[in-house]
Amino acid sequence: RTEALGESEERYRTLFDETVNPVLVINTDGVYIDANAASCRLLECTREELLGKDLGDFGSGDTHDQRFDRYMPHWDSGETLEMEFCIGNKVKTIELTASSARWQDQRVIFGVGADVTDRKRLEREALKIAETEQRQIGQELRTKLVQALGDAATAGAELAAGLKEQESDRAAQAENLSARLTQLIDQAE
């Protein structure tokens, strides 16, 4: 049984250490108690430098308690959440699925994640491009609408002038007709 347990622990440790995704283990106080090599690459530190640090050490202006209070409710549910880690002057985002378990006679939170920093940056850039294009399209539409309204106003003014001219011609024709009728009446008398 001891040999089987040792083999099981060795398989777990190999899986834990060799997976390409970051795996973090924290205790219920939010202190890092284990991490694999992928986590250390993400956080740009050694395993020894990471162990003993807490959630607040990589927070983006948050205290330990703020980060702990924000994320703890999600850990028991096994939800996937995004966590930001400040490393030097960079912010890295990890999409993390966390769940609680018993490990080495204590309750811990296992987090398995993926570095989505580049995806989040591309999403922000795509949103910025879309907003810029939307503004440009709106500006172009406004310009075209103003131009169309100006053209319609010009056409309306030309139509009004034309109608006045036609009315003037008709009025002159009516006067001529009236004068001729008056002449005919005078002649007939």
CSV table of C-alpha atoms in Angstrom, one decimal:
chain,number,residue,atom,x,y,z
A,1,ARG,CA,0.0,0.0,0.0
A,2,THR,CA,2.8,2.4,0.8
A,3,GLU,CA,4.4,1.7,-2.5
A,4,ALA,CA,1.1,2.3,-4.4
A,5,LEU,CA,0.7,5.5,-2.5
A,6,GLY,CA,4.2,6.6,-3.5
A,7,GLU,CA,3.6,5.8,-7.1
A,8,SER,CA,0.3,7.7,-7.0
A,9,GLU,CA,2.0,10.7,-5.5
A,10,GLU,CA,4.8,10.5,-8.1
A,11,ARG,CA,2.2,10.4,-11.0
A,12,TYR,CA,0.4,13.4,-9.5
A,13,ARG,CA,3.6,15.3,-9.0
A,14,THR,CA,4.6,14.6,-12.7
A,15,LEU,CA,1.2,15.7,-13.9
A,16,PHE,CA,1.3,18.8,-11.7
A,17,ASP,CA,4.8,19.8,-12.7
A,18,GLU,CA,4.7,19.0,-16.4
A,19,THR,CA,1.3,20.4,-17.4
A,20,VAL,CA,1.7,23.5,-19.7
A,21,ASN,CA,-1.1,25.3,-17.9
A,22,PRO,CA,-0.5,27.3,-14.7
A,23,VAL,CA,-1.6,25.4,-11.6
A,24,LEU,CA,-1.6,27.3,-8.3
A,25,VAL,CA,-2.5,26.0,-4.8
A,26,ILE,CA,-3.4,28.4,-2.0
A,27,ASN,CA,-4.6,27.8,1.5
A,28,THR,CA,-7.7,29.3,2.9
A,29,ASP,CA,-5.7,32.3,4.0
A,30,GLY,CA,-4.9,33.1,0.4
A,31,VAL,CA,-1.2,32.1,0.7
A,32,TYR,CA,0.4,30.3,-2.1
A,33,ILE,CA,1.5,26.8,-0.9
A,34,ASP,CA,2.4,25.2,-4.3
A,35,ALA,CA,2.7,26.0,-7.9
A,36,ASN,CA,4.0,24.4,-11.1
A,37,ALA,CA,6.6,25.6,-13.5
A,38,ALA,CA,4.0,27.2,-15.8
A,39,SER,CA,2.7,29.3,-13.0
A,40,CYS,CA,6.2,30.5,-12.1
A,41,ARG,CA,6.8,31.4,-15.8
A,42,LEU,CA,3.5,33.4,-15.8
A,43,LEU,CA,4.4,35.1,-12.6
A,44,GLU,CA,8.0,35.6,-13.5
A,45,CYS,CA,9.4,34.1,-10.3
A,46,THR,CA,10.8,30.9,-8.9
A,47,ARG,CA,8.7,28.5,-7.0
A,48,GLU,CA,10.6,29.4,-3.9
A,49,GLU,CA,9.9,33.1,-4.4
A,50,LEU,CA,6.2,32.4,-4.9
A,51,LEU,CA,5.6,30.1,-1.9
A,52,GLY,CA,4.5,32.1,1.1
A,53,LYS,CA,3.3,35.1,-0.9
A,54,ASP,CA,-0.4,35.8,-0.8
A,55,LEU,CA,-3.0,37.0,-3.3
A,56,GLY,CA,-2.4,40.7,-2.5
A,57,ASP,CA,1.3,40.4,-3.6
A,58,PHE,CA,0.2,40.3,-7.2
A,59,GLY,CA,-2.9,42.5,-7.0
A,60,SER,CA,-3.5,45.4,-9.2
A,61,GLY,CA,-3.9,47.9,-6.4
A,62,ASP,CA,-6.0,45.6,-4.3
A,63,THR,CA,-5.2,44.5,-0.8
A,64,HIS,CA,-5.0,40.8,0.1
A,65,ASP,CA,-8.5,41.1,1.7
A,66,GLN,CA,-10.0,42.8,-1.3
A,67,ARG,CA,-8.8,40.1,-3.7
A,68,PHE,CA,-9.6,37.3,-1.3
A,69,ASP,CA,-13.2,38.7,-0.8
A,70,ARG,CA,-13.7,39.1,-4.5
A,71,TYR,CA,-12.5,35.6,-5.6
A,72,MET,CA,-13.3,33.4,-2.6
A,73,PRO,CA,-17.0,33.0,-3.3
A,74,HIS,CA,-16.2,31.6,-6.8
A,75,TRP,CA,-13.7,29.0,-5.6
A,76,ASP,CA,-16.2,26.8,-3.9
A,77,SER,CA,-18.4,26.7,-7.0
A,78,GLY,CA,-15.7,25.6,-9.4
A,79,GLU,CA,-16.4,28.6,-11.7
A,80,THR,CA,-14.0,29.9,-14.2
A,81,LEU,CA,-12.9,33.4,-13.5
A,82,GLU,CA,-10.4,35.9,-14.7
A,83,MET,CA,-7.7,37.1,-12.4
A,84,GLU,CA,-5.2,39.8,-13.1
A,85,PHE,CA,-1.7,39.6,-11.8
A,86,CYS,CA,0.6,42.6,-11.6
A,87,ILE,CA,4.2,41.6,-12.4
A,88,GLY,CA,6.5,44.6,-12.4
A,89,ASN,CA,4.9,47.2,-14.7
A,90,LYS,CA,2.9,44.5,-16.6
A,91,VAL,CA,-0.6,43.2,-16.0
A,92,LYS,CA,-1.2,39.5,-16.9
A,93,THR,CA,-4.6,37.9,-17.0
A,94,ILE,CA,-5.2,34.3,-16.2
A,95,GLU,CA,-8.5,32.5,-16.8
A,96,LEU,CA,-8.6,30.2,-13.8
A,97,THR,CA,-10.9,27.3,-12.9
A,98,ALA,CA,-10.7,27.0,-9.1
A,99,SER,CA,-12.0,24.4,-6.8
A,100,SER,CA,-11.6,23.6,-3.1
A,101,ALA,CA,-10.2,20.2,-1.9
A,102,ARG,CA,-8.4,18.6,1.0
A,103,TRP,CA,-4.7,18.3,0.5
A,104,GLN,CA,-2.0,17.5,3.0
A,105,ASP,CA,-4.6,17.6,5.8
A,106,GLN,CA,-5.8,21.1,5.0
A,107,ARG,CA,-8.5,22.7,2.9
A,108,VAL,CA,-6.9,24.3,-0.2
A,109,ILE,CA,-7.9,25.9,-3.4
A,110,PHE,CA,-6.6,24.4,-6.6
A,111,GLY,CA,-6.5,26.7,-9.6
A,112,VAL,CA,-5.8,25.5,-13.1
A,113,GLY,CA,-5.7,28.2,-15.7
A,114,ALA,CA,-4.6,29.6,-19.0
A,115,ASP,CA,-2.7,32.8,-19.7
A,116,VAL,CA,-5.1,34.9,-21.7
A,117,THR,CA,-3.1,38.1,-21.5
A,118,ASP,CA,-2.6,38.2,-25.3
A,119,ARG,CA,-6.2,37.4,-26.0
A,120,LYS,CA,-7.4,40.2,-23.7
A,121,ARG,CA,-5.0,42.6,-25.4
A,122,LEU,CA,-6.3,41.6,-28.8
A,123,GLU,CA,-9.9,42.0,-27.6
A,124,ARG,CA,-9.1,45.5,-26.3
A,125,GLU,CA,-7.4,46.4,-29.6
A,126,ALA,CA,-10.3,45.0,-31.6
A,127,LEU,CA,-12.8,46.9,-29.5
A,128,LYS,CA,-10.8,50.1,-30.0
A,129,ILE,CA,-10.7,49.6,-33.8
A,130,ALA,CA,-14.5,48.8,-33.9
A,131,GLU,CA,-15.2,52.0,-31.9
A,132,THR,CA,-13.0,54.1,-34.2
A,133,GLU,CA,-14.7,52.6,-37.3
A,134,GLN,CA,-18.1,53.2,-35.8
A,135,ARG,CA,-17.2,56.9,-35.1
A,136,GLN,CA,-15.9,57.2,-38.7
A,137,ILE,CA,-19.0,55.7,-40.2
A,138,GLY,CA,-21.2,57.9,-38.0
A,139,GLN,CA,-19.2,61.0,-39.1
A,140,GLU,CA,-19.4,59.9,-42.8
A,141,LEU,CA,-23.2,59.3,-42.4
A,142,ARG,CA,-23.6,62.7,-40.8
A,143,THR,CA,-21.6,64.4,-43.6
A,144,LYS,CA,-23.7,62.6,-46.3
A,145,LEU,CA,-26.9,63.5,-44.5
A,146,VAL,CA,-26.0,67.2,-44.2
A,147,GLN,CA,-25.0,67.2,-47.9
A,148,ALA,CA,-28.3,65.5,-48.9
A,149,LEU,CA,-30.3,67.9,-46.8
A,150,GLY,CA,-28.4,70.8,-48.3
A,151,ASP,CA,-29.1,69.4,-51.8
A,152,ALA,CA,-32.8,69.0,-51.0
A,153,ALA,CA,-33.0,72.6,-49.7
A,154,THR,CA,-31.4,73.9,-52.9
A,155,ALA,CA,-33.8,71.8,-55.0
A,156,GLY,CA,-36.7,73.1,-53.0
A,157,ALA,CA,-35.6,76.7,-53.5
A,158,GLU,CA,-35.2,76.1,-57.2
A,159,LEU,CA,-38.7,74.5,-57.4
A,160,ALA,CA,-40.2,77.5,-55.5
A,161,ALA,CA,-38.6,80.0,-57.8
A,162,GLY,CA,-39.8,77.9,-60.8
A,163,LEU,CA,-43.3,77.8,-59.5
A,164,LYS,CA,-43.3,81.6,-58.9
A,165,GLU,CA,-42.1,82.1,-62.5
A,166,GLN,CA,-44.8,79.8,-63.8
A,167,GLU,CA,-47.4,81.5,-61.7
A,168,SER,CA,-46.2,84.8,-63.0
A,169,ASP,CA,-46.5,83.5,-66.6
A,170,ARG,CA,-50.0,82.2,-65.9
A,171,ALA,CA,-51.0,85.5,-64.3
A,172,ALA,CA,-49.8,87.3,-67.4
A,173,GLN,CA,-51.8,84.8,-69.6
A,174,ALA,CA,-54.9,85.4,-67.5
A,175,GLU,CA,-54.5,89.2,-67.8
A,176,ASN,CA,-54.1,88.8,-71.6
A,177,LEU,CA,-57.2,86.6,-71.8
A,178,SER,CA,-59.2,89.0,-69.7
A,179,ALA,CA,-58.1,92.0,-71.9
A,180,ARG,CA,-59.0,90.1,-75.0
A,181,LEU,CA,-62.4,89.1,-73.6
A,182,THR,CA,-63.0,92.7,-72.7
A,183,GLN,CA,-62.0,93.7,-76.3
A,184,LEU,CA,-64.4,91.1,-77.7
A,185,ILE,CA,-67.2,92.3,-75.5
A,186,ASP,CA,-66.5,95.9,-76.5
A,187,GLN,CA,-66.6,94.9,-80.2
A,188,ALA,CA,-69.7,92.9,-79.8
A,189,GLU,CA,-71.6,95.9,-78.3
